[in-house]
Short mmCIF file of C-alpha atoms in Angstrom, two decimals:
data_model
loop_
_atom_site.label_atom_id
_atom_site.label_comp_id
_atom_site.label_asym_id
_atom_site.label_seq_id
_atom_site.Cartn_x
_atom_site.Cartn_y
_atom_site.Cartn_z
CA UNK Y 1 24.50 -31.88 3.03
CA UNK Y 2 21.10 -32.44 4.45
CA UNK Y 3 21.39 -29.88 6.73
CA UNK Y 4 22.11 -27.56 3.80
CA UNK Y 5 19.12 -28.38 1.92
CA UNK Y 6 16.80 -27.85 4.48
CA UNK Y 7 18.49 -24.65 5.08
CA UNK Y 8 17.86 -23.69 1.66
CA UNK Y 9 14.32 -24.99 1.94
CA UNK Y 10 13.06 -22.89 5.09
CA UNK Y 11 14.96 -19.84 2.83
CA UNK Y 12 12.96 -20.52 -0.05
CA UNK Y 13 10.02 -21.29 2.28
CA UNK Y 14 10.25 -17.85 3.78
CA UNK Y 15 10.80 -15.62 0.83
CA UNK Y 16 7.60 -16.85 -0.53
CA UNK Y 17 5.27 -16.39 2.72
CA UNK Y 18 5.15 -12.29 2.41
CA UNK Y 19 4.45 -13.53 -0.96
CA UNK Y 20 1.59 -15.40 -0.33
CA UNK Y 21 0.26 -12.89 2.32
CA UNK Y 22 0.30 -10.26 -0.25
CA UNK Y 23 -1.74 -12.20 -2.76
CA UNK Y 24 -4.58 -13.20 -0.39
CA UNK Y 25 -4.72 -9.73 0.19
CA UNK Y 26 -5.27 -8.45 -3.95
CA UNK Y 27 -7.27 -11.47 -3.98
CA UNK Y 28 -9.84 -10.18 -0.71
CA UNK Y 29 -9.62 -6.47 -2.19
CA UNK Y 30 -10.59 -7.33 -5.45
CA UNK Y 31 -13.52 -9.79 -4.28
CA UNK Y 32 -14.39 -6.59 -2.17
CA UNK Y 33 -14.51 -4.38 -4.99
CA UNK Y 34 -16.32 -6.93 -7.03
CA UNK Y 35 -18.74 -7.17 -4.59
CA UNK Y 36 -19.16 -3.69 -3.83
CA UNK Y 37 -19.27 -2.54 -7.83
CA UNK Y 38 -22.44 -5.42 -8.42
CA UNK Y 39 -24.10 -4.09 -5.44
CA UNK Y 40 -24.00 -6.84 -3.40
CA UNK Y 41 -22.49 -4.64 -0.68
CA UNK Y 42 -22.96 -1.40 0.56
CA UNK Y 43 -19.91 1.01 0.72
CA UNK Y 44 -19.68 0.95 4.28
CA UNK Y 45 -19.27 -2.76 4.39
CA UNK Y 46 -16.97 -2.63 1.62
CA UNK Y 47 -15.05 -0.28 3.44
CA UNK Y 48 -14.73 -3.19 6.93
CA UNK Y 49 -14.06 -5.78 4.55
CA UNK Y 50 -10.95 -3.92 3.43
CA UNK Y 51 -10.04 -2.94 6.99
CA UNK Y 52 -10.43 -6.66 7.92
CA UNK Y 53 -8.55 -7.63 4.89
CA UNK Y 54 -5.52 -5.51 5.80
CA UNK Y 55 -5.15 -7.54 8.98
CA UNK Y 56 -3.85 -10.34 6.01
CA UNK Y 57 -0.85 -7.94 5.96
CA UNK Y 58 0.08 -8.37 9.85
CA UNK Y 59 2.84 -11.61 8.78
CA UNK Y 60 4.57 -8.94 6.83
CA UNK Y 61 5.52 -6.98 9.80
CA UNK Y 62 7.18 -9.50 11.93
CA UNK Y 63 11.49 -10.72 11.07
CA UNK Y 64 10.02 -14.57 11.12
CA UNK Y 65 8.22 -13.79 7.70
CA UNK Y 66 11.34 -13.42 6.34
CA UNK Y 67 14.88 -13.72 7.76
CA UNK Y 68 16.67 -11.76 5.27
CA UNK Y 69 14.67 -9.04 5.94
CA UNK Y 70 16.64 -6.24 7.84
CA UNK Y 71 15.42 -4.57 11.29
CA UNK Y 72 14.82 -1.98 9.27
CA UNK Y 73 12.09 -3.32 6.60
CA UNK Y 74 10.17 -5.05 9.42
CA UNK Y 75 10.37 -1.74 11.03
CA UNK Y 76 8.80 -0.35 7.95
CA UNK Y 77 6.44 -2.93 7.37
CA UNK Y 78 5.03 -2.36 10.48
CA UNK Y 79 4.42 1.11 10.25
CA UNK Y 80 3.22 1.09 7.13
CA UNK Y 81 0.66 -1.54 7.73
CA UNK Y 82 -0.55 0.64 10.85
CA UNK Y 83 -0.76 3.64 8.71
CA UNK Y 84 -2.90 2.04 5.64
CA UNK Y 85 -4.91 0.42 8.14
CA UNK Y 86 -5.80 3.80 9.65
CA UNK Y 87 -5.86 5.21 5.82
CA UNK Y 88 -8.57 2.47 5.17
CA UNK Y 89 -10.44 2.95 8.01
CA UNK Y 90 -10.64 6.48 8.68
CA UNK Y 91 -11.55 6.90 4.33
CA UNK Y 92 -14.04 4.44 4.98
CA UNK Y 93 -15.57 6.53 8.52
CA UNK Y 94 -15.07 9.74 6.52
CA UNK Y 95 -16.98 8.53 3.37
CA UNK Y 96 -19.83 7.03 5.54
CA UNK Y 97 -20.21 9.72 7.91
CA UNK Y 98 -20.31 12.10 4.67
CA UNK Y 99 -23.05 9.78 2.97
CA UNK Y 100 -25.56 9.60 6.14
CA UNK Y 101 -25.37 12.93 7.69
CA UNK Y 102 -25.70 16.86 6.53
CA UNK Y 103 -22.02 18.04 7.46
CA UNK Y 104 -20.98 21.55 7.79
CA UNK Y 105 -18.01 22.54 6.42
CA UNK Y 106 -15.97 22.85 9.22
CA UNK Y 107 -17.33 19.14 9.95
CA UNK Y 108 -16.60 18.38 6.50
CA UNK Y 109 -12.80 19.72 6.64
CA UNK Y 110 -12.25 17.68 10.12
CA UNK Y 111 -13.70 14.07 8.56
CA UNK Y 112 -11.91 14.88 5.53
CA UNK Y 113 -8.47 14.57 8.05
CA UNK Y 114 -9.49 11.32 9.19
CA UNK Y 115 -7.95 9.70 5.92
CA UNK Y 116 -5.19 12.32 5.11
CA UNK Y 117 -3.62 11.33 8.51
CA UNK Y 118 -2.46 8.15 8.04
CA UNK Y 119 -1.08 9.24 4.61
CA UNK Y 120 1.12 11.86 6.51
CA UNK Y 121 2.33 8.18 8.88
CA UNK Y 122 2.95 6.10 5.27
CA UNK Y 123 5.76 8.94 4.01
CA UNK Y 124 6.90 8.76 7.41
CA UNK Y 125 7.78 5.33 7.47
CA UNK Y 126 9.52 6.04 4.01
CA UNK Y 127 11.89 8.72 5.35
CA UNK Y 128 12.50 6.89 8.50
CA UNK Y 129 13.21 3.40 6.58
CA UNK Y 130 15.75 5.12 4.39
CA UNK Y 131 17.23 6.44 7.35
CA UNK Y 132 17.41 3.08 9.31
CA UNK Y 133 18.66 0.82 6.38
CA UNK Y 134 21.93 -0.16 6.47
CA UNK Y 135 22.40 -1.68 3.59
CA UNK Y 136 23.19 1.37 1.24
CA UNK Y 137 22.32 -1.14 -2.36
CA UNK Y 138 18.95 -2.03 -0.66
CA UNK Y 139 18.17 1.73 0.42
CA UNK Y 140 19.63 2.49 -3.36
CA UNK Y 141 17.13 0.64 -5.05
CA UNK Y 142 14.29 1.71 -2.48
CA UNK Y 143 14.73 4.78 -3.63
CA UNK Y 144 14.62 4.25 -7.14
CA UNK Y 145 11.64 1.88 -7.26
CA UNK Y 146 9.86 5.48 -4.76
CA UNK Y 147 10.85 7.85 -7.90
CA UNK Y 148 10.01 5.60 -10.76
CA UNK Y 149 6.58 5.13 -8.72
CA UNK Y 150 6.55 8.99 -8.49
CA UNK Y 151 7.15 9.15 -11.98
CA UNK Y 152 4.76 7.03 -13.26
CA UNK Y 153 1.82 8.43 -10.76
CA UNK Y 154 2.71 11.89 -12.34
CA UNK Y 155 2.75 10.37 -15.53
CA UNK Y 156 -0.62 9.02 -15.34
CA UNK Y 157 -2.45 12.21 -12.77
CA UNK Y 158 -1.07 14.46 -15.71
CA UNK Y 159 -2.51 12.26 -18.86
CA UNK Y 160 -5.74 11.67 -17.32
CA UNK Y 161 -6.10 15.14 -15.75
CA UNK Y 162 -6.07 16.36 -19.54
CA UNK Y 163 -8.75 13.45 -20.36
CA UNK Y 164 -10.56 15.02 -17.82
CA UNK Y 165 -10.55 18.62 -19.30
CA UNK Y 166 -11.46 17.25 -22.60
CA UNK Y 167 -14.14 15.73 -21.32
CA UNK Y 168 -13.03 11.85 -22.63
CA UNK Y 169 -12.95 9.98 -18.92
CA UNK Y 170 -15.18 10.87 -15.78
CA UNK Y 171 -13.48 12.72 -12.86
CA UNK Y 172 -11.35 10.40 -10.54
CA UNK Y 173 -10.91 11.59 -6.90
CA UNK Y 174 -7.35 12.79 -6.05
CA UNK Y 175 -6.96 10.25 -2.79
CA UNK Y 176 -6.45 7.76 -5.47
CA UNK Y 177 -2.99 9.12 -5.47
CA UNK Y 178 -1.67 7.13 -2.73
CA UNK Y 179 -3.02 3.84 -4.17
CA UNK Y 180 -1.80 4.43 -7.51
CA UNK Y 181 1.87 5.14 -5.88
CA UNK Y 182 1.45 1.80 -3.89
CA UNK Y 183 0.76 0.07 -6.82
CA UNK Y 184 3.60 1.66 -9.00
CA UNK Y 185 6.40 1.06 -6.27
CA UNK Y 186 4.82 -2.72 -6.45
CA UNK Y 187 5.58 -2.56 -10.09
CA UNK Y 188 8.99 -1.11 -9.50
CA UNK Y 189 10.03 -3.07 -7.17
CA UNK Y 190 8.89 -5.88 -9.80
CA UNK Y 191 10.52 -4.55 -12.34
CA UNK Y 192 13.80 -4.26 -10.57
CA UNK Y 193 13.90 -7.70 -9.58
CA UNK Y 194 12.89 -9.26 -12.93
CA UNK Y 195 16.04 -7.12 -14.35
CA UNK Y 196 17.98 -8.33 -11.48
CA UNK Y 197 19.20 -4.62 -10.56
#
């Protein structure tokens, strides 16, 4: 009987460490984004704090973070977390390097890769995780928390692309695409385990 409750303990325990990971890491990017919005930080430095801050991430991509996690989500993890490290990084080179220095536009075109690179590794990882799950409910719902997240990122690019045109919110950069689908698979994912589906 003891043995059973600590087995349900270390379970409990290690469902809520990726948990815990994940919030210090909203926590650090919104402190960063605080910081950078009053000033107190220049963009570049914003831009290091958020590479640093990914490294909060690294638990996330190894099985002891969570047993029940399948080969295949620690597989994913991991490549993810390379990928928006390299998407954080190489925005943050790209941005800086466009700020300090007159770029021609071939210059300009290769800098502006630096970013869109990783991006091409993130829907990598996607396609190979639903390949490598076995579990065909978990790769279900994957897939249905990706196209409600697609949804709702269309959703919102479409409504504020006609604030835009009538001239009722400022222009927003379309890189903010891949954030905004993070965030909305978050929610989905949310959302499915609140309903329990």
């Amino acid at each position: 009987r003891e043995g059973l409750r600590m087995n349900e303990q270390r379970e409990a325990d290690a469902n809520r460490s990726p948990r815990r990971w994940v919030a210090f890491y909203f926590i650090a990017a919104f402190a960063i984004a605080g910081l950078r919005l009053s000033g107190t930080i220049d963009q570049t430095t914003g831009f290091g704090l958020l590479a640093a801050a990914t490294g909060l991430l690294i638990p996330l991509a190894r099985r002891s973070a969570n047993p029940c996690n399948s080969q295949a989500t620690v597989n994913y993890n991991r490549r993810v977390l390379i990928s928006g490290f390299g998407y954080v990084l190489g925005l943050g080179i790209a941005i800086t390097l466009w700020d300090r220095f007159e770029l021609s536009r071939p210059a300009a075109f290769a800098i502006s890769l630096l970013p869109t690179l990783p991006t091409f590794g993130i829907i990598w990882a996607m396609a190979r995780y639903l390949g490598e799950e076995q579990d065909e409910y978990v790769r279900h719902r994957t897939i249905m928390a990706a196209l409600i997240a697609l949804g709702l990122v269309l959703a919102l690019g479409i409504f504020w692309g006609f604030l835009e045109m009538f001239k009722v919110v400022p222009h927003v950069w379309a890189w903010w695409v891949l954030p905004a689908w993070a965030i909305a698979l978050k929610l989905a994912r949310l959302g499915q385990n609140a309903r329990g589906s």
